[in-house]
Amino acid sequence: MRADFLLRNAGELLTLACGPVPRTGAAMRDLGSVPGGAVAAHHGSIVAVGRERDVVATVELDDDATVVDAKGVLVTPGLIDSHTHAVFARTREREFAMRVEGRSYEEIAESGGGIRSSVRAFREASEDELLEVGRSTLTRMLSYGTTTAEIKSGYGLSTESELKALRVIGKLGEEHAVRVVPTFLGAHEFPDEWRDNRDGYVDHIIEEMIPAVSAAGLARFCDVFCEKGVFSVEQSRRVLEAARAAGMEPKLHADELHPFGAAELAGELRARSADHLVCVSDDGVRALAAAGVTAVLLPGTTLSLGKSAYAPARKLIEEGVPVALATDCNPGSSMTESMQIIMSLASMALRMTPAEALAAATVNAAWACGTEDVVGMLEVGKAADLVVWEVDDHRAIPYHYGVNLVRKVVAGGVVVRDRDETLVV
Ligand code: NIG
Ligand code: FE
């Protein structure tokens, strides 16, 4: 077996390749540990993984192969950020400061800020300007260990601007080392011109936007902000059923600010994921478990919005709901690119064990954004997307928080980030 890439001398290699996908319950703590592990790849795909002597015996290394010595530290699959709004025109630090002084997210939105202020800036921005912001956001994600990111549209809210968003997301996927999964989120908010005719906007999404997005083949998923004051359960159902008929799989922003029946809808529709879930009801948790819908938890948003109650991660795991984690990276409610801080919050605020947090940021996140055939686990045939950490124990990732513990990032068998080389002391 030929190989053009070999990572050797991992102190502990966590493959996550140890059970069905997505992981639920106690299986979320199994990390598929291989002491003294190695990974070999050819043309970006893993051809051998396991104990170093077995891997080395299996492969024939090209003369000019890349060989990475992990020097005895922890190696994991690349992290997967399964819920982001990483393509936007401008940041909103002014609103953040207003929140710090006591105004709520919803009040700010009602007074013309919030998503609609992002929409005004987005519509004016050129594709090149948006690409520039997207590139630097993805590059920062990569430096924190993220090798796959889902990105939603949703700051355009007109056919023309939503297509612009999805074209930019598509281009980022072609040119950037981070793998990108595109999601259409035309139902993110009601734009100014449709505020007095909300059902009219829903019709417009169904009759014009979904067919246009589907014809252009620009989105894998369709998401809806199903929340009090935004899209009702009935409006969300209509949008997501139309999207599914047009070839897009449903996802929901569900029960973030109020219990709203959105998780129940996610169960009914067998959505790929229900995200946020801070205020999910007991019936909602049961509906997710029964339908096998993944809960994507976004504790960075809860922290950034200054709320004290977090999503009921323990209850979700105990009820058998697969749990994934994501940054929600967006200018309004969670301005971070770091899945490491999200894993810290998962342990500190959601009481997820460090092992559960890692499974939620890799294998379950891959499932949540439909990339489970390619990434999220280290096994033969999957992409050689890896993180070489500065630490030798996975529990140190959430423990040592607010810093970047990534030493090297490998995407498709290529070292795309190397702190060892950039460190000039
Ligand atoms: O996931 N909830 C809706 N969407 C984003 C916020 C987007 C924004 O404020 O710009 C979220 O929190
Ligand atoms: Fe979001």
Coordinates of C-alpha atoms and ligand atoms in Angstrom, one line a residue:
M1 CA 0.0 0.0 0.0
R2 CA 1.6 3.3 -1.1
A3 CA 1.5 6.3 1.2
D4 CA 2.6 9.9 0.8
F5 CA 1.9 10.9 4.4
L6 CA 2.8 9.4 7.7
L7 CA 2.1 10.7 11.2
R8 CA 4.1 8.7 13.7
N9 CA 5.0 8.6 17.4
A10 CA 1.6 9.8 18.8
G11 CA 1.6 9.3 22.5
E12 CA -2.1 8.6 22.3
L13 CA -4.0 8.4 19.1
L14 CA -7.8 8.8 19.5
T15 CA -9.4 7.4 16.4
L16 CA -13.1 7.7 17.5
A17 CA -13.6 4.8 15.1
C18 CA -15.2 2.5 17.7
G19 CA -18.9 2.2 17.2
P20 CA -22.0 3.3 15.3
V21 CA -22.5 6.9 14.1
P22 CA -23.8 9.0 15.7
R23 CA -22.7 8.1 19.2
T24 CA -25.3 8.0 22.0
G25 CA -25.4 7.5 25.7
A26 CA -22.3 5.8 27.3
A27 CA -20.8 5.2 23.8
M28 CA -20.1 8.9 23.7
R29 CA -17.2 8.3 26.1
D30 CA -15.5 5.7 23.9
L31 CA -12.7 7.4 22.0
G32 CA -11.0 4.5 20.2
S33 CA -7.7 5.0 21.9
V34 CA -4.5 3.6 20.3
P35 CA -1.4 4.1 22.4
G36 CA 1.7 4.8 20.3
G37 CA -0.4 5.2 17.2
A38 CA 0.4 6.2 13.6
V39 CA -1.7 7.3 10.6
A40 CA -0.7 6.8 6.9
A41 CA -2.4 8.4 4.0
H42 CA -2.3 8.5 0.2
H43 CA -3.8 11.4 -1.8
G44 CA -5.5 12.7 1.3
S45 CA -7.2 9.5 2.4
I46 CA -6.2 7.3 5.3
V47 CA -4.7 4.0 4.1
A48 CA -3.5 2.6 7.5
V49 CA -4.1 3.6 11.1
G50 CA -3.2 1.9 14.4
R51 CA -0.1 0.9 16.2
E52 CA 3.0 2.3 14.6
R53 CA 4.8 -0.9 13.9
D54 CA 1.7 -2.3 12.1
V55 CA 1.1 0.9 10.1
V56 CA 4.8 1.1 9.1
A57 CA 4.7 -2.6 8.1
T58 CA 1.6 -2.1 5.9
V59 CA 2.7 0.9 3.8
E60 CA 5.3 1.7 1.3
L61 CA 6.3 5.3 1.8
D62 CA 7.0 7.5 -1.2
D63 CA 10.6 9.0 -1.2
D64 CA 9.2 12.5 -0.9
A65 CA 6.4 11.6 1.6
T66 CA 5.5 14.0 4.4
V67 CA 6.5 12.5 7.8
V68 CA 5.2 14.1 10.9
D69 CA 6.7 13.2 14.3
A70 CA 4.1 13.8 16.9
K71 CA 6.7 13.6 19.7
G72 CA 4.5 11.6 22.0
V73 CA 1.6 13.9 22.3
L74 CA -2.2 13.5 21.7
V75 CA -3.5 13.2 18.2
T76 CA -7.2 13.4 17.3
P77 CA -9.4 13.7 14.2
G78 CA -9.7 17.3 13.0
L79 CA -12.5 19.2 14.9
I80 CA -15.8 19.8 13.1
D81 CA -17.8 22.9 13.6
S82 CA -21.3 21.8 12.7
H83 CA -23.2 25.2 13.0
T84 CA -21.8 28.5 11.9
H85 CA -22.9 31.7 10.2
A86 CA -19.3 32.5 9.2
V87 CA -20.0 34.5 6.1
F88 CA -21.1 38.0 7.1
A89 CA -20.3 41.6 6.2
R90 CA -19.6 43.3 9.5
T91 CA -19.1 42.5 13.2
R92 CA -21.6 43.9 15.8
E93 CA -19.5 44.7 18.8
R94 CA -21.7 47.8 19.5
E95 CA -24.6 45.5 20.2
F96 CA -22.4 43.3 22.4
A97 CA -21.6 46.4 24.5
M98 CA -25.3 47.2 24.7
R99 CA -26.0 43.7 26.0
V100 CA -23.3 44.0 28.6
E101 CA -25.1 47.2 29.8
G102 CA -28.3 45.2 30.2
R103 CA -30.3 45.3 26.9
S104 CA -31.5 41.9 25.8
Y105 CA -30.8 40.2 22.4
E106 CA -34.5 40.4 21.5
E107 CA -34.8 44.1 22.5
I108 CA -31.8 45.0 20.3
A109 CA -33.3 43.0 17.4
E110 CA -36.7 44.8 17.9
S111 CA -35.1 48.2 17.7
G112 CA -33.5 47.5 14.3
G113 CA -30.3 45.8 15.4
G114 CA -29.7 42.1 15.4
I115 CA -29.9 39.9 12.3
R116 CA -31.6 42.7 10.3
S117 CA -28.7 45.1 10.8
S118 CA -26.4 42.3 9.5
V119 CA -28.8 41.9 6.5
R120 CA -28.5 45.6 5.5
A121 CA -24.7 45.4 5.5
F122 CA -24.7 42.0 3.8
R123 CA -26.8 43.2 0.9
E124 CA -24.4 46.1 0.1
A125 CA -21.3 43.9 0.3
S126 CA -19.6 42.5 -2.8
E127 CA -18.8 38.9 -3.2
D128 CA -15.1 39.7 -2.9
E129 CA -15.6 41.5 0.4
L130 CA -17.6 38.6 1.8
L131 CA -15.0 36.1 0.6
E132 CA -12.3 38.1 2.4
V133 CA -14.2 38.0 5.7
G134 CA -15.0 34.3 5.2
R135 CA -11.4 33.4 4.4
S136 CA -10.0 35.0 7.5
T137 CA -12.7 33.4 9.7
L138 CA -12.0 30.0 8.3
T139 CA -8.3 30.5 8.7
R140 CA -8.8 31.3 12.3
M141 CA -11.0 28.3 12.7
L142 CA -8.3 26.1 11.2
S143 CA -5.6 27.5 13.5
Y144 CA -7.8 26.3 16.4
G145 CA -8.1 22.8 15.0
T146 CA -11.3 22.9 12.9
T147 CA -11.0 21.1 9.6
T148 CA -14.7 21.0 8.6
A149 CA -17.3 23.7 9.1
E150 CA -20.9 24.0 8.2
I151 CA -21.8 27.6 7.0
K152 CA -25.3 29.0 6.8
S153 CA -26.6 31.7 4.5
G154 CA -29.2 33.9 6.2
Y155 CA -28.0 37.4 6.1
G156 CA -29.3 38.0 2.6
L157 CA -33.0 37.2 2.9
S158 CA -33.7 38.0 -0.7
T159 CA -33.3 35.5 -3.5
E160 CA -30.4 37.5 -5.0
S161 CA -28.6 37.9 -1.7
E162 CA -29.1 34.4 -0.5
L163 CA -27.7 33.1 -3.7
K164 CA -24.8 35.5 -3.3
A165 CA -24.2 34.1 0.2
L166 CA -24.3 30.5 -1.0
R167 CA -22.0 31.2 -3.9
V168 CA -19.4 32.7 -1.5
I169 CA -19.8 29.7 0.8
G170 CA -19.3 27.4 -2.2
K171 CA -16.1 29.3 -3.3
L172 CA -14.7 29.2 0.2
G173 CA -15.2 25.4 0.1
E174 CA -13.3 25.2 -3.1
E175 CA -10.4 27.3 -2.2
H176 CA -9.9 26.9 1.6
A177 CA -8.2 24.0 3.5
V178 CA -11.3 23.8 5.7
R179 CA -14.0 21.6 4.2
V180 CA -17.2 23.5 4.0
V181 CA -20.8 22.3 4.2
P182 CA -23.4 24.8 2.8
T183 CA -26.8 25.4 4.5
F184 CA -29.6 27.6 3.2
L185 CA -31.1 29.7 5.9
G186 CA -33.5 32.0 4.1
A187 CA -35.8 31.6 7.1
H188 CA -33.4 33.3 9.5
E189 CA -35.5 36.4 10.1
F190 CA -38.2 38.4 8.3
P191 CA -36.5 41.1 6.2
D192 CA -37.7 44.7 6.5
E193 CA -39.7 44.6 3.2
W194 CA -41.7 41.5 4.4
R195 CA -42.3 42.5 8.1
D196 CA -45.9 43.3 7.5
N197 CA -46.6 40.2 5.5
R198 CA -44.9 37.3 7.2
D199 CA -46.8 34.5 5.5
G200 CA -46.0 36.2 2.2
Y201 CA -42.3 35.9 3.0
V202 CA -42.7 32.2 3.8
D203 CA -44.5 31.7 0.4
H204 CA -41.7 33.6 -1.2
I205 CA -39.1 31.3 0.3
I206 CA -41.1 28.3 -0.8
E207 CA -42.0 29.5 -4.3
E208 CA -38.9 31.4 -5.3
M209 CA -35.9 30.9 -3.1
I210 CA -35.9 27.1 -2.5
P211 CA -36.3 26.3 -6.2
A212 CA -33.5 28.8 -7.1
V213 CA -31.1 27.4 -4.4
S214 CA -32.0 23.8 -5.4
A215 CA -31.5 24.5 -9.2
A216 CA -28.1 26.0 -8.5
G217 CA -27.2 23.0 -6.3
L218 CA -25.8 25.3 -3.7
A219 CA -27.0 23.9 -0.4
R220 CA -27.0 20.5 1.3
F221 CA -29.3 21.5 4.2
C222 CA -32.1 23.9 4.9
D223 CA -32.4 25.5 8.3
V224 CA -35.1 27.6 9.9
F225 CA -35.0 29.9 13.0
C226 CA -38.1 28.4 14.7
E227 CA -38.6 30.7 17.7
K228 CA -41.2 32.9 19.3
G229 CA -41.3 36.2 17.3
V230 CA -39.5 34.7 14.3
F231 CA -40.8 31.6 12.4
S232 CA -43.7 29.7 13.9
V233 CA -43.8 26.0 14.1
E234 CA -46.3 25.9 11.2
Q235 CA -44.2 28.3 9.0
S236 CA -41.1 26.3 9.8
R237 CA -42.8 23.0 8.8
R238 CA -43.9 24.5 5.5
V239 CA -40.4 25.7 4.7
L240 CA -38.7 22.5 5.7
E241 CA -41.1 20.2 3.9
A242 CA -40.6 22.3 0.7
A243 CA -36.9 22.2 1.1
R244 CA -36.9 18.4 1.6
A245 CA -39.0 17.9 -1.6
A246 CA -36.3 20.0 -3.4
G247 CA -33.5 17.8 -2.1
M248 CA -32.3 19.7 1.0
E249 CA -32.3 18.0 4.4
P250 CA -33.9 19.8 7.3
K251 CA -32.2 21.4 10.3
L252 CA -33.7 23.7 12.9
H253 CA -32.6 26.5 15.3
A254 CA -34.9 25.1 18.0
D255 CA -36.1 26.3 21.4
E256 CA -33.2 28.7 22.0
L257 CA -35.0 31.5 23.8
H258 CA -38.4 30.0 24.7
P259 CA -40.0 26.5 24.8
F260 CA -41.7 26.6 21.5
G261 CA -42.3 23.1 20.2
A262 CA -39.4 23.3 17.8
A263 CA -37.7 20.1 19.0
E264 CA -41.0 18.3 18.6
L265 CA -41.2 19.5 15.0
A266 CA -37.6 18.3 14.4
G267 CA -38.6 14.9 15.6
E268 CA -41.7 14.9 13.4
L269 CA -39.7 15.9 10.4
R270 CA -36.8 13.5 11.3
A271 CA -34.5 16.5 10.8
R272 CA -30.7 15.9 10.7
S273 CA -30.3 18.2 13.7
A274 CA -32.0 20.4 16.2
D275 CA -29.7 23.2 17.4
H276 CA -29.5 25.3 20.6
L277 CA -32.3 23.6 22.6
V278 CA -31.7 25.7 25.7
C279 CA -35.4 25.7 26.5
V280 CA -36.3 22.3 25.1
S281 CA -39.3 20.6 26.8
D282 CA -39.3 17.0 28.1
D283 CA -41.6 16.1 25.2
G284 CA -39.1 17.7 22.9
V285 CA -36.2 15.6 24.3
R286 CA -38.2 12.4 23.9
A287 CA -39.2 13.4 20.3
L288 CA -35.5 13.9 19.4
A289 CA -34.5 10.6 21.0
A290 CA -37.3 8.7 19.3
A291 CA -36.5 10.1 15.8
G292 CA -32.7 10.0 16.2
V293 CA -32.3 13.7 15.7
T294 CA -28.9 15.1 16.7
A295 CA -28.8 17.9 19.3
V296 CA -26.3 20.5 18.3
L297 CA -25.5 22.4 21.5
L298 CA -24.0 25.9 21.2
P299 CA -22.9 27.0 24.7
G300 CA -20.8 29.9 23.4
T301 CA -24.1 31.6 22.4
T302 CA -25.6 31.2 25.9
L303 CA -22.4 32.6 27.4
S304 CA -22.2 35.5 24.9
L305 CA -25.8 36.4 25.4
G306 CA -25.2 36.5 29.2
K307 CA -27.8 33.9 30.0
S308 CA -27.5 31.7 33.1
A309 CA -29.4 28.6 32.0
Y310 CA -27.6 26.3 29.5
A311 CA -29.0 23.5 27.3
P312 CA -29.8 20.3 29.3
A313 CA -26.9 18.3 27.9
R314 CA -27.0 15.6 30.6
K315 CA -30.7 15.0 30.1
L316 CA -30.2 14.8 26.3
I317 CA -27.4 12.2 26.7
E318 CA -29.2 10.2 29.3
E319 CA -32.4 10.0 27.1
G320 CA -30.2 8.7 24.2
V321 CA -30.1 11.8 22.0
P322 CA -26.8 12.1 20.0
V323 CA -25.2 15.3 21.1
A324 CA -22.8 17.5 18.9
L325 CA -21.2 20.8 19.7
A326 CA -20.6 23.9 17.6
T327 CA -19.5 27.5 17.9
D328 CA -22.5 29.1 16.2
C329 CA -19.8 31.6 15.0
N330 CA -21.7 34.7 14.1
P331 CA -21.4 38.4 14.6
G332 CA -24.6 38.7 16.8
S333 CA -24.7 36.0 19.4
S334 CA -21.4 34.1 19.4
M335 CA -18.3 35.7 18.0
T336 CA -15.8 32.8 18.3
E337 CA -14.0 30.5 15.9
S338 CA -12.6 28.2 18.6
M339 CA -14.1 24.8 19.1
Q340 CA -11.7 24.5 22.0
I341 CA -13.5 27.1 24.1
I342 CA -16.8 25.4 23.1
M343 CA -15.4 22.1 24.5
S344 CA -14.4 23.9 27.7
L345 CA -17.9 25.3 28.1
A346 CA -19.3 21.9 27.3
S347 CA -17.5 20.5 30.3
M348 CA -17.8 23.5 32.6
A349 CA -21.3 24.6 31.9
L350 CA -23.1 21.6 30.2
R351 CA -21.3 19.1 32.5
M352 CA -20.2 16.9 29.6
T353 CA -17.2 14.9 30.3
P354 CA -14.0 15.7 28.3
A355 CA -14.5 12.5 26.3
E356 CA -18.2 13.3 25.5
A357 CA -17.1 16.8 24.5
L358 CA -14.5 15.4 22.1
A359 CA -17.0 12.9 20.6
A360 CA -19.5 15.7 20.2
A361 CA -16.8 17.9 18.4
T362 CA -15.8 15.1 16.0
V363 CA -17.8 12.0 15.2
N364 CA -21.2 13.4 16.2
A365 CA -20.5 16.8 14.6
A366 CA -19.6 15.0 11.4
W367 CA -23.0 13.3 11.5
A368 CA -24.8 16.6 12.3
C369 CA -23.5 18.1 9.1
G370 CA -23.7 15.1 6.9
T371 CA -20.0 14.5 6.5
E372 CA -19.8 11.2 8.4
D373 CA -18.6 9.2 5.4
V374 CA -15.5 11.4 5.1
V375 CA -14.5 12.9 8.4
G376 CA -14.9 12.7 12.2
M377 CA -13.1 9.4 12.7
L378 CA -9.7 8.1 11.8
E379 CA -10.1 4.9 9.8
V380 CA -9.1 3.6 6.4
G381 CA -10.9 5.4 3.7
K382 CA -11.6 8.6 5.7
A383 CA -9.8 11.9 5.1
A384 CA -6.5 12.4 6.8
D385 CA -7.7 15.4 8.8
L386 CA -5.8 15.5 12.1
V387 CA -4.9 17.7 15.0
V388 CA -1.6 17.2 16.8
W389 CA -2.0 18.8 20.2
E390 CA 0.4 20.4 22.7
V391 CA -1.0 18.1 25.4
D392 CA -0.8 14.3 25.9
D393 CA -4.3 13.8 27.5
H394 CA -7.6 14.7 26.0
R395 CA -8.9 15.9 29.3
A396 CA -6.5 18.8 29.1
I397 CA -8.4 20.2 26.1
P398 CA -11.5 21.5 28.0
Y399 CA -9.4 22.0 31.2
H400 CA -6.8 24.4 29.9
Y401 CA -9.2 27.0 28.5
G402 CA -9.1 30.2 26.5
V403 CA -5.7 29.3 25.0
N404 CA -4.8 27.5 21.7
L405 CA -3.5 24.0 22.5
V406 CA -3.2 23.0 18.8
R407 CA 0.3 22.4 17.6
K408 CA -0.2 21.1 14.1
V409 CA -3.3 20.7 11.8
V410 CA -3.3 18.2 8.9
A411 CA -6.1 18.5 6.3
G412 CA -6.3 15.9 3.6
G413 CA -2.8 14.6 4.4
V414 CA -1.2 18.1 4.2
V415 CA 0.2 20.0 7.1
V416 CA -1.7 23.2 6.9
R417 CA -0.8 24.7 10.3
D418 CA 2.4 24.2 12.1
R419 CA 3.1 26.1 15.3
D420 CA 6.5 24.4 15.6
E421 CA 7.6 26.3 12.6
T422 CA 5.9 29.7 13.2
L423 CA 7.1 30.0 16.8
V424 CA 10.0 32.4 16.9
V425 CA 11.2 32.9 20.5
Ligands
NIG1 O1 -27.8 31.1 16.0 N1 -30.5 32.4 16.2 C1 -30.4 32.9 15.1 N2 -29.2 33.0 14.5 C2 -28.0 33.2 15.1 C3 -27.8 34.6 15.5 C4 -27.5 35.4 14.3 C5 -27.2 36.9 14.6 O2 -27.6 37.4 15.6 O3 -26.7 37.5 13.6 C6 -27.8 32.2 16.3 O4 -27.7 32.6 17.4
FE2 FE -27.1 29.9 14.6

